[in-house]
């Protein structure tokens, strides 16, 4: 009964706050602290949890099912956090005193230490969970990487959407690092926002297309081997066709022309064992339609802060990529698994940067060799 009461107090709370020891020295430290920390200070299925370090640096860990990322992140980054940072210590004391003076004491219950009956069975379950979580944390490979000098003005000059350029760079980077580059593309997801629809959430942008594949092959078999002007023009034509197809897919998806949410609804309406053969086909799974996206990505350009967001890889041999095109750089926040010998978050981030520079050159942007790198 004691454990049930304490657990109910946690589970019925709107959100959680964790006052953390230590200070994050780097962006990667901040990402890891917010993403998982040591696993002992987070309630991961809470709607959201604020994490505050000793120096006051705050981050937010979000459970995704109740809302799409722009909702809590806009609330946090553009509203709550700037408001808190604008208050000096005197303002905070004055605001707190005013609240206490104008509020009935019953509205401000004293903090209560939650007690737990730690039986041998409970202790064993906690130790087992802690061991599993520690293993998952140790396996997480996080990289926060800044592609300096490759901000929005570069892509304006190239007359290419920054989002499309980054997605094509990811396709090219993955293939250049693949054990067998001739093995073909992998299922790639990008979020399409559907906020203009009533109760709209997201749709899937399927990044891989015949146009993206033509570009990758044209670049790898042509311009990257023979950097002649003729090969550059050939690669540029393929690049622009791929970028146009990518943006067209996003626009169609925003207008309700996507396919994945329809597939998902049909799958949920089909009890196991009675689903159409399409849903059982290996090609359907390999295409990502069961959520098996090797590259899972999201454009988080609505985050104004220097450090962006972070989420995990969907597949054990894949990457989770949060990217933010900014005025002077592109921020890449990448996660993969140490246990997969084929993935490395830092190496993948560096290759994406190299491919972005190649794409800018292919698009006719003057030499970028003088721009700073991380």
Short mmCIF file of C-alpha atoms in Angstrom, two decimals:
data_model
loop_
_atom_site.label_atom_id
_atom_site.label_comp_id
_atom_site.label_asym_id
_atom_site.label_seq_id
_atom_site.Cartn_x
_atom_site.Cartn_y
_atom_site.Cartn_z
CA UNK A 1 0.00 0.00 0.00
CA UNK A 2 2.84 2.41 0.82
CA UNK A 3 4.53 1.77 -2.54
CA UNK A 4 1.21 2.18 -4.38
CA UNK A 5 0.60 5.52 -2.69
CA UNK A 6 4.09 6.84 -3.48
CA UNK A 7 3.94 5.58 -7.04
CA UNK A 8 0.52 7.18 -7.52
CA UNK A 9 1.94 10.54 -6.38
CA UNK A 10 4.62 10.37 -9.07
CA UNK A 11 2.40 9.06 -11.85
CA UNK A 12 -0.38 11.62 -11.28
CA UNK A 13 2.01 14.58 -11.31
CA UNK A 14 1.76 16.77 -14.40
CA UNK A 15 5.52 16.85 -14.83
CA UNK A 16 8.72 16.22 -12.88
CA UNK A 17 11.69 18.40 -11.93
CA UNK A 18 15.14 17.02 -11.26
CA UNK A 19 17.78 19.18 -9.54
CA UNK A 20 20.98 17.60 -10.84
CA UNK A 21 24.49 17.51 -9.41
CA UNK A 22 27.39 18.75 -11.52
CA UNK A 23 27.79 21.08 -14.49
CA UNK A 24 27.72 20.22 -18.19
CA UNK A 25 31.00 21.39 -19.74
CA UNK A 26 30.10 20.71 -23.40
CA UNK A 27 27.07 20.42 -25.65
CA UNK A 28 27.53 16.65 -25.70
CA UNK A 29 27.54 16.59 -21.89
CA UNK A 30 24.30 18.57 -21.93
CA UNK A 31 22.78 16.22 -24.49
CA UNK A 32 23.71 13.13 -22.50
CA UNK A 33 22.46 14.63 -19.22
CA UNK A 34 19.10 15.46 -20.72
CA UNK A 35 18.82 12.30 -22.80
CA UNK A 36 19.54 9.84 -19.99
CA UNK A 37 22.02 11.08 -17.37
CA UNK A 38 22.95 8.17 -15.13
CA UNK A 39 19.38 6.93 -15.32
CA UNK A 40 18.64 7.38 -11.62
CA UNK A 41 17.13 10.88 -11.67
CA UNK A 42 14.66 10.56 -14.55
CA UNK A 43 11.07 9.40 -14.76
CA UNK A 44 11.11 8.68 -18.45
CA UNK A 45 7.39 8.18 -19.03
CA UNK A 46 6.40 11.50 -17.47
CA UNK A 47 4.88 13.98 -19.94
CA UNK A 48 8.00 16.07 -19.57
CA UNK A 49 10.75 16.53 -17.02
CA UNK A 50 12.81 19.63 -16.33
CA UNK A 51 16.43 19.00 -15.49
CA UNK A 52 18.44 21.76 -13.83
CA UNK A 53 22.19 21.53 -13.21
CA UNK A 54 24.14 23.23 -10.42
CA UNK A 55 24.89 26.28 -12.59
CA UNK A 56 21.20 26.73 -13.43
CA UNK A 57 21.48 25.33 -16.95
CA UNK A 58 18.10 23.80 -17.71
CA UNK A 59 17.00 21.18 -20.22
CA UNK A 60 13.82 19.24 -20.87
CA UNK A 61 13.24 15.51 -21.39
CA UNK A 62 9.98 14.76 -23.18
CA UNK A 63 7.89 11.61 -23.50
CA UNK A 64 6.69 11.89 -27.09
CA UNK A 65 3.25 10.27 -27.26
CA UNK A 66 1.18 13.11 -25.82
CA UNK A 67 2.49 15.86 -28.11
CA UNK A 68 4.85 16.48 -30.98
CA UNK A 69 8.17 18.09 -30.17
CA UNK A 70 7.33 21.69 -31.28
CA UNK A 71 4.63 21.99 -28.60
CA UNK A 72 6.69 21.45 -25.41
CA UNK A 73 9.89 22.77 -26.96
CA UNK A 74 8.26 26.06 -27.96
CA UNK A 75 6.79 26.33 -24.47
CA UNK A 76 10.21 25.69 -22.94
CA UNK A 77 12.69 27.44 -25.24
CA UNK A 78 10.72 30.52 -26.34
CA UNK A 79 8.51 31.12 -23.31
CA UNK A 80 9.41 29.55 -19.96
CA UNK A 81 13.21 29.59 -20.23
CA UNK A 82 13.59 33.20 -21.48
CA UNK A 83 11.18 34.34 -18.76
CA UNK A 84 13.19 32.58 -16.07
CA UNK A 85 16.51 33.87 -17.41
CA UNK A 86 15.19 37.44 -17.47
CA UNK A 87 14.54 37.34 -13.73
CA UNK A 88 17.44 38.24 -11.48
CA UNK A 89 17.65 36.95 -7.92
CA UNK A 90 15.77 39.98 -6.52
CA UNK A 91 12.91 39.47 -8.99
CA UNK A 92 12.66 35.80 -8.03
CA UNK A 93 12.49 36.57 -4.31
CA UNK A 94 9.94 39.34 -4.88
CA UNK A 95 7.77 37.11 -7.09
CA UNK A 96 7.92 34.23 -4.63
CA UNK A 97 7.01 36.46 -1.67
CA UNK A 98 4.12 38.02 -3.58
CA UNK A 99 2.78 34.60 -4.47
CA UNK A 100 2.98 33.43 -0.87
CA UNK A 101 1.26 36.58 0.42
CA UNK A 102 -1.63 36.35 -2.02
CA UNK A 103 -2.17 32.60 -1.90
CA UNK A 104 -3.92 30.57 0.75
CA UNK A 105 -1.50 28.26 2.59
CA UNK A 106 -3.58 25.23 1.60
CA UNK A 107 -2.69 25.87 -2.04
CA UNK A 108 1.00 25.43 -1.31
CA UNK A 109 1.40 22.06 0.40
CA UNK A 110 4.80 21.41 1.93
CA UNK A 111 7.10 19.10 -0.03
CA UNK A 112 6.74 15.50 1.04
CA UNK A 113 9.43 12.85 1.00
CA UNK A 114 8.00 9.77 -0.70
CA UNK A 115 8.59 6.63 1.31
CA UNK A 116 8.99 3.15 -0.16
CA UNK A 117 8.76 -0.31 1.31
CA UNK A 118 11.94 -1.82 -0.10
CA UNK A 119 11.39 -5.54 0.18
CA UNK A 120 13.91 -8.02 -1.19
CA UNK A 121 11.70 -8.47 -4.24
CA UNK A 122 11.53 -4.72 -4.86
CA UNK A 123 15.29 -4.32 -4.39
CA UNK A 124 15.96 -7.13 -6.86
CA UNK A 125 13.62 -5.58 -9.42
CA UNK A 126 15.29 -2.17 -9.02
CA UNK A 127 18.77 -3.66 -9.36
CA UNK A 128 17.71 -5.56 -12.48
CA UNK A 129 16.22 -2.41 -14.02
CA UNK A 130 19.30 -0.39 -13.11
CA UNK A 131 21.58 -2.95 -14.75
CA UNK A 132 19.51 -2.90 -17.96
CA UNK A 133 19.42 0.90 -18.02
CA UNK A 134 23.16 1.18 -17.37
CA UNK A 135 23.79 -1.16 -20.27
CA UNK A 136 21.56 0.90 -22.58
CA UNK A 137 23.26 4.15 -21.51
CA UNK A 138 26.73 2.70 -22.05
CA UNK A 139 25.67 1.64 -25.54
CA UNK A 140 24.47 5.12 -26.53
CA UNK A 141 26.88 6.98 -28.84
CA UNK A 142 26.06 10.70 -28.84
CA UNK A 143 27.63 13.41 -31.00
CA UNK A 144 26.81 17.12 -31.11
CA UNK A 145 28.58 18.57 -34.14
CA UNK A 146 28.58 22.03 -35.70
CA UNK A 147 29.06 22.37 -39.44
CA UNK A 148 30.41 25.92 -39.37
CA UNK A 149 30.24 28.11 -42.43
CA UNK A 150 27.41 26.03 -43.92
CA UNK A 151 24.46 28.07 -42.69
CA UNK A 152 21.40 29.24 -44.58
CA UNK A 153 23.17 31.86 -46.78
CA UNK A 154 25.16 29.07 -48.46
CA UNK A 155 21.97 27.29 -49.52
CA UNK A 156 20.31 30.51 -50.57
CA UNK A 157 23.27 31.08 -52.87
CA UNK A 158 22.98 27.49 -54.09
CA UNK A 159 19.23 27.96 -54.64
CA UNK A 160 18.57 24.76 -52.70
CA UNK A 161 16.41 24.26 -49.63
CA UNK A 162 18.66 23.75 -46.56
CA UNK A 163 16.44 20.86 -45.49
CA UNK A 164 16.78 19.12 -48.85
CA UNK A 165 20.54 19.72 -48.89
CA UNK A 166 20.95 18.14 -45.45
CA UNK A 167 18.81 15.14 -46.37
CA UNK A 168 20.75 14.52 -49.57
CA UNK A 169 23.99 14.89 -47.60
CA UNK A 170 22.79 12.22 -45.16
CA UNK A 171 22.00 9.86 -48.02
CA UNK A 172 25.40 10.42 -49.59
CA UNK A 173 27.25 10.21 -46.25
CA UNK A 174 25.62 6.93 -45.25
CA UNK A 175 26.54 5.32 -48.57
CA UNK A 176 30.11 6.62 -48.48
CA UNK A 177 30.58 5.03 -45.05
CA UNK A 178 28.72 1.81 -45.85
CA UNK A 179 30.64 -1.46 -45.82
CA UNK A 180 29.12 -2.13 -49.22
CA UNK A 181 28.16 1.18 -50.91
CA UNK A 182 26.55 -0.79 -53.74
CA UNK A 183 24.04 -2.33 -51.32
CA UNK A 184 21.61 0.50 -52.01
CA UNK A 185 19.72 3.02 -49.91
CA UNK A 186 18.17 2.44 -46.48
CA UNK A 187 14.74 3.46 -45.20
CA UNK A 188 14.90 7.10 -44.13
CA UNK A 189 12.33 9.06 -42.13
CA UNK A 190 11.85 12.79 -41.81
CA UNK A 191 9.03 14.34 -39.81
CA UNK A 192 6.32 16.26 -41.67
CA UNK A 193 4.34 18.57 -39.39
CA UNK A 194 0.57 18.44 -39.80
CA UNK A 195 -0.39 21.22 -37.39
CA UNK A 196 -2.55 22.97 -39.97
CA UNK A 197 -5.04 20.09 -39.68
CA UNK A 198 -7.46 19.77 -36.79
CA UNK A 199 -5.85 17.37 -34.30
CA UNK A 200 -3.02 16.93 -36.81
CA UNK A 201 0.23 15.39 -35.59
CA UNK A 202 2.81 14.20 -38.11
CA UNK A 203 3.23 12.41 -41.40
CA UNK A 204 6.28 10.63 -42.78
CA UNK A 205 8.50 12.08 -45.44
CA UNK A 206 10.11 9.14 -47.21
CA UNK A 207 13.42 10.69 -48.14
CA UNK A 208 14.62 7.91 -50.41
CA UNK A 209 13.32 8.23 -53.97
CA UNK A 210 14.49 7.31 -57.44
CA UNK A 211 15.72 10.90 -57.68
CA UNK A 212 17.77 10.76 -54.46
CA UNK A 213 19.27 7.44 -55.56
CA UNK A 214 20.17 8.87 -58.95
CA UNK A 215 21.96 11.74 -57.24
CA UNK A 216 23.88 9.45 -54.87
CA UNK A 217 25.01 7.19 -57.70
CA UNK A 218 25.85 10.11 -59.98
CA UNK A 219 27.94 11.73 -57.24
CA UNK A 220 29.73 8.55 -56.14
CA UNK A 221 30.38 7.08 -59.56
CA UNK A 222 31.00 10.41 -61.26
CA UNK A 223 31.96 13.70 -59.64
CA UNK A 224 33.59 12.28 -56.48
CA UNK A 225 35.94 10.27 -58.75
CA UNK A 226 36.37 12.77 -61.56
CA UNK A 227 35.91 16.37 -60.40
CA UNK A 228 35.64 17.75 -63.89
CA UNK A 229 33.17 20.46 -64.83
CA UNK A 230 31.21 18.02 -66.96
CA UNK A 231 30.77 15.62 -64.04
CA UNK A 232 29.86 18.52 -61.75
CA UNK A 233 27.09 19.64 -64.10
CA UNK A 234 25.80 16.07 -64.35
CA UNK A 235 25.76 15.76 -60.55
CA UNK A 236 24.14 19.18 -60.21
CA UNK A 237 21.24 18.21 -62.46
CA UNK A 238 20.68 15.06 -60.42
CA UNK A 239 21.00 17.02 -57.14
CA UNK A 240 18.42 19.63 -58.11
CA UNK A 241 15.97 16.97 -59.27
CA UNK A 242 16.40 15.09 -55.98
CA UNK A 243 15.95 18.24 -53.88
CA UNK A 244 12.83 19.23 -55.81
CA UNK A 245 11.34 15.75 -55.37
CA UNK A 246 12.09 15.92 -51.65
CA UNK A 247 10.35 19.26 -51.13
CA UNK A 248 7.43 18.16 -53.33
CA UNK A 249 6.95 15.08 -51.12
CA UNK A 250 6.88 17.24 -47.99
CA UNK A 251 4.33 19.62 -49.52
CA UNK A 252 2.12 16.72 -50.60
CA UNK A 253 2.37 15.25 -47.13
CA UNK A 254 1.37 18.52 -45.49
CA UNK A 255 -1.70 18.58 -47.74
CA UNK A 256 -2.76 15.09 -46.64
CA UNK A 257 -1.07 13.18 -49.45
CA UNK A 258 1.21 11.05 -47.29
CA UNK A 259 0.80 7.28 -47.04
CA UNK A 260 2.30 6.17 -43.75
CA UNK A 261 -0.39 7.34 -41.33
CA UNK A 262 -2.98 5.61 -43.53
CA UNK A 263 -0.91 2.43 -43.44
CA UNK A 264 -0.59 2.74 -39.68
CA UNK A 265 -4.35 3.14 -39.25
CA UNK A 266 -5.07 0.13 -41.43
CA UNK A 267 -2.55 -1.97 -39.52
CA UNK A 268 -4.12 -1.00 -36.20
CA UNK A 269 -7.55 -1.95 -37.53
CA UNK A 270 -6.31 -5.37 -38.62
CA UNK A 271 -5.99 -7.88 -35.75
CA UNK A 272 -2.83 -9.94 -35.78
CA UNK A 273 -3.11 -12.81 -38.22
CA UNK A 274 -5.73 -11.20 -40.42
CA UNK A 275 -3.69 -8.37 -41.89
CA UNK A 276 -3.40 -8.05 -45.66
CA UNK A 277 -0.35 -9.72 -47.13
CA UNK A 278 1.17 -6.31 -47.89
CA UNK A 279 1.78 -5.69 -44.19
CA UNK A 280 3.60 -9.02 -43.83
CA UNK A 281 5.86 -8.54 -46.82
CA UNK A 282 9.60 -8.17 -46.14
CA UNK A 283 9.84 -5.24 -48.55
CA UNK A 284 7.14 -3.41 -46.57
CA UNK A 285 9.22 -3.73 -43.41
CA UNK A 286 12.49 -2.84 -45.16
CA UNK A 287 10.88 0.32 -46.52
CA UNK A 288 10.27 1.52 -42.97
CA UNK A 289 6.52 1.09 -42.88
CA UNK A 290 6.65 -0.84 -39.60
CA UNK A 291 8.78 1.90 -38.09
CA UNK A 292 12.07 0.24 -39.07
CA UNK A 293 13.79 3.38 -40.34
CA UNK A 294 17.57 3.03 -40.36
CA UNK A 295 17.91 6.80 -40.64
CA UNK A 296 15.38 8.62 -38.45
CA UNK A 297 15.64 12.39 -38.74
CA UNK A 298 13.92 15.60 -37.76
CA UNK A 299 14.46 19.23 -38.72
CA UNK A 300 14.37 21.14 -35.42
CA UNK A 301 14.98 24.60 -36.87
CA UNK A 302 12.37 26.04 -34.49
CA UNK A 303 14.85 25.60 -31.60
CA UNK A 304 16.61 28.92 -31.15
CA UNK A 305 19.16 27.77 -28.60
CA UNK A 306 22.78 26.86 -29.50
CA UNK A 307 22.27 23.23 -28.50
CA UNK A 308 19.38 21.54 -30.25
CA UNK A 309 17.50 18.37 -29.48
CA UNK A 310 18.40 14.72 -29.29
CA UNK A 311 16.59 11.44 -29.80
CA UNK A 312 17.68 7.85 -30.15
CA UNK A 313 18.25 5.67 -33.19
CA UNK A 314 15.22 3.58 -34.12
CA UNK A 315 17.24 0.62 -35.38
CA UNK A 316 20.33 -0.91 -33.74
CA UNK A 317 22.28 -0.36 -36.97
CA UNK A 318 20.96 3.13 -37.61
CA UNK A 319 21.09 6.76 -36.53
CA UNK A 320 18.77 9.24 -34.88
CA UNK A 321 19.56 12.66 -36.38
CA UNK A 322 18.25 15.97 -35.11
CA UNK A 323 19.49 18.80 -37.35
CA UNK A 324 19.11 22.55 -37.11
CA UNK A 325 19.94 24.85 -40.05
CA UNK A 326 21.07 28.21 -38.63
CA UNK A 327 22.33 31.48 -40.04
CA UNK A 328 26.02 30.57 -39.77
CA UNK A 329 26.08 26.79 -39.31
CA UNK A 330 24.17 23.53 -39.28
CA UNK A 331 23.97 21.78 -35.92
CA UNK A 332 23.86 17.98 -35.99
CA UNK A 333 22.79 16.03 -32.89
CA UNK A 334 23.29 12.35 -33.66
CA UNK A 335 22.75 9.14 -31.69
CA UNK A 336 23.70 5.57 -32.57
CA UNK A 337 24.82 2.43 -30.75
CA UNK A 338 28.38 1.54 -29.75
CA UNK A 339 27.43 -2.12 -30.06
CA UNK A 340 27.02 -1.78 -33.83
CA UNK A 341 30.42 -1.95 -35.52
CA UNK A 342 29.05 -0.20 -38.61
CA UNK A 343 27.92 3.01 -36.88
CA UNK A 344 29.82 5.87 -35.27
CA UNK A 345 27.99 9.13 -34.50
CA UNK A 346 31.01 11.41 -34.73
CA UNK A 347 32.30 9.83 -37.94
CA UNK A 348 28.83 10.07 -39.50
CA UNK A 349 28.51 13.74 -38.49
CA UNK A 350 31.91 14.55 -40.01
CA UNK A 351 30.96 12.77 -43.23
CA UNK A 352 27.67 14.69 -43.42
CA UNK A 353 29.67 17.91 -43.17
CA UNK A 354 32.01 16.76 -45.94
CA UNK A 355 29.04 15.86 -48.11
CA UNK A 356 27.39 19.22 -47.44
CA UNK A 357 30.53 20.94 -48.70
CA UNK A 358 30.56 18.69 -51.76
CA UNK A 359 26.89 19.43 -52.42
CA UNK A 360 27.49 23.18 -52.14
CA UNK A 361 30.33 22.87 -54.65
CA UNK A 362 28.21 20.73 -56.97
CA UNK A 363 25.49 23.41 -56.78
CA UNK A 364 27.95 26.03 -57.97
CA UNK A 365 28.76 27.76 -54.67
CA UNK A 366 32.34 29.17 -54.72
CA UNK A 367 35.08 27.34 -52.83
CA UNK A 368 34.20 26.80 -49.17
CA UNK A 369 37.63 25.60 -48.10
CA UNK A 370 38.24 28.83 -46.20
CA UNK A 371 35.25 28.40 -43.92
CA UNK A 372 35.91 27.22 -40.43
CA UNK A 373 35.34 23.64 -39.36
CA UNK A 374 34.77 22.22 -35.88
#
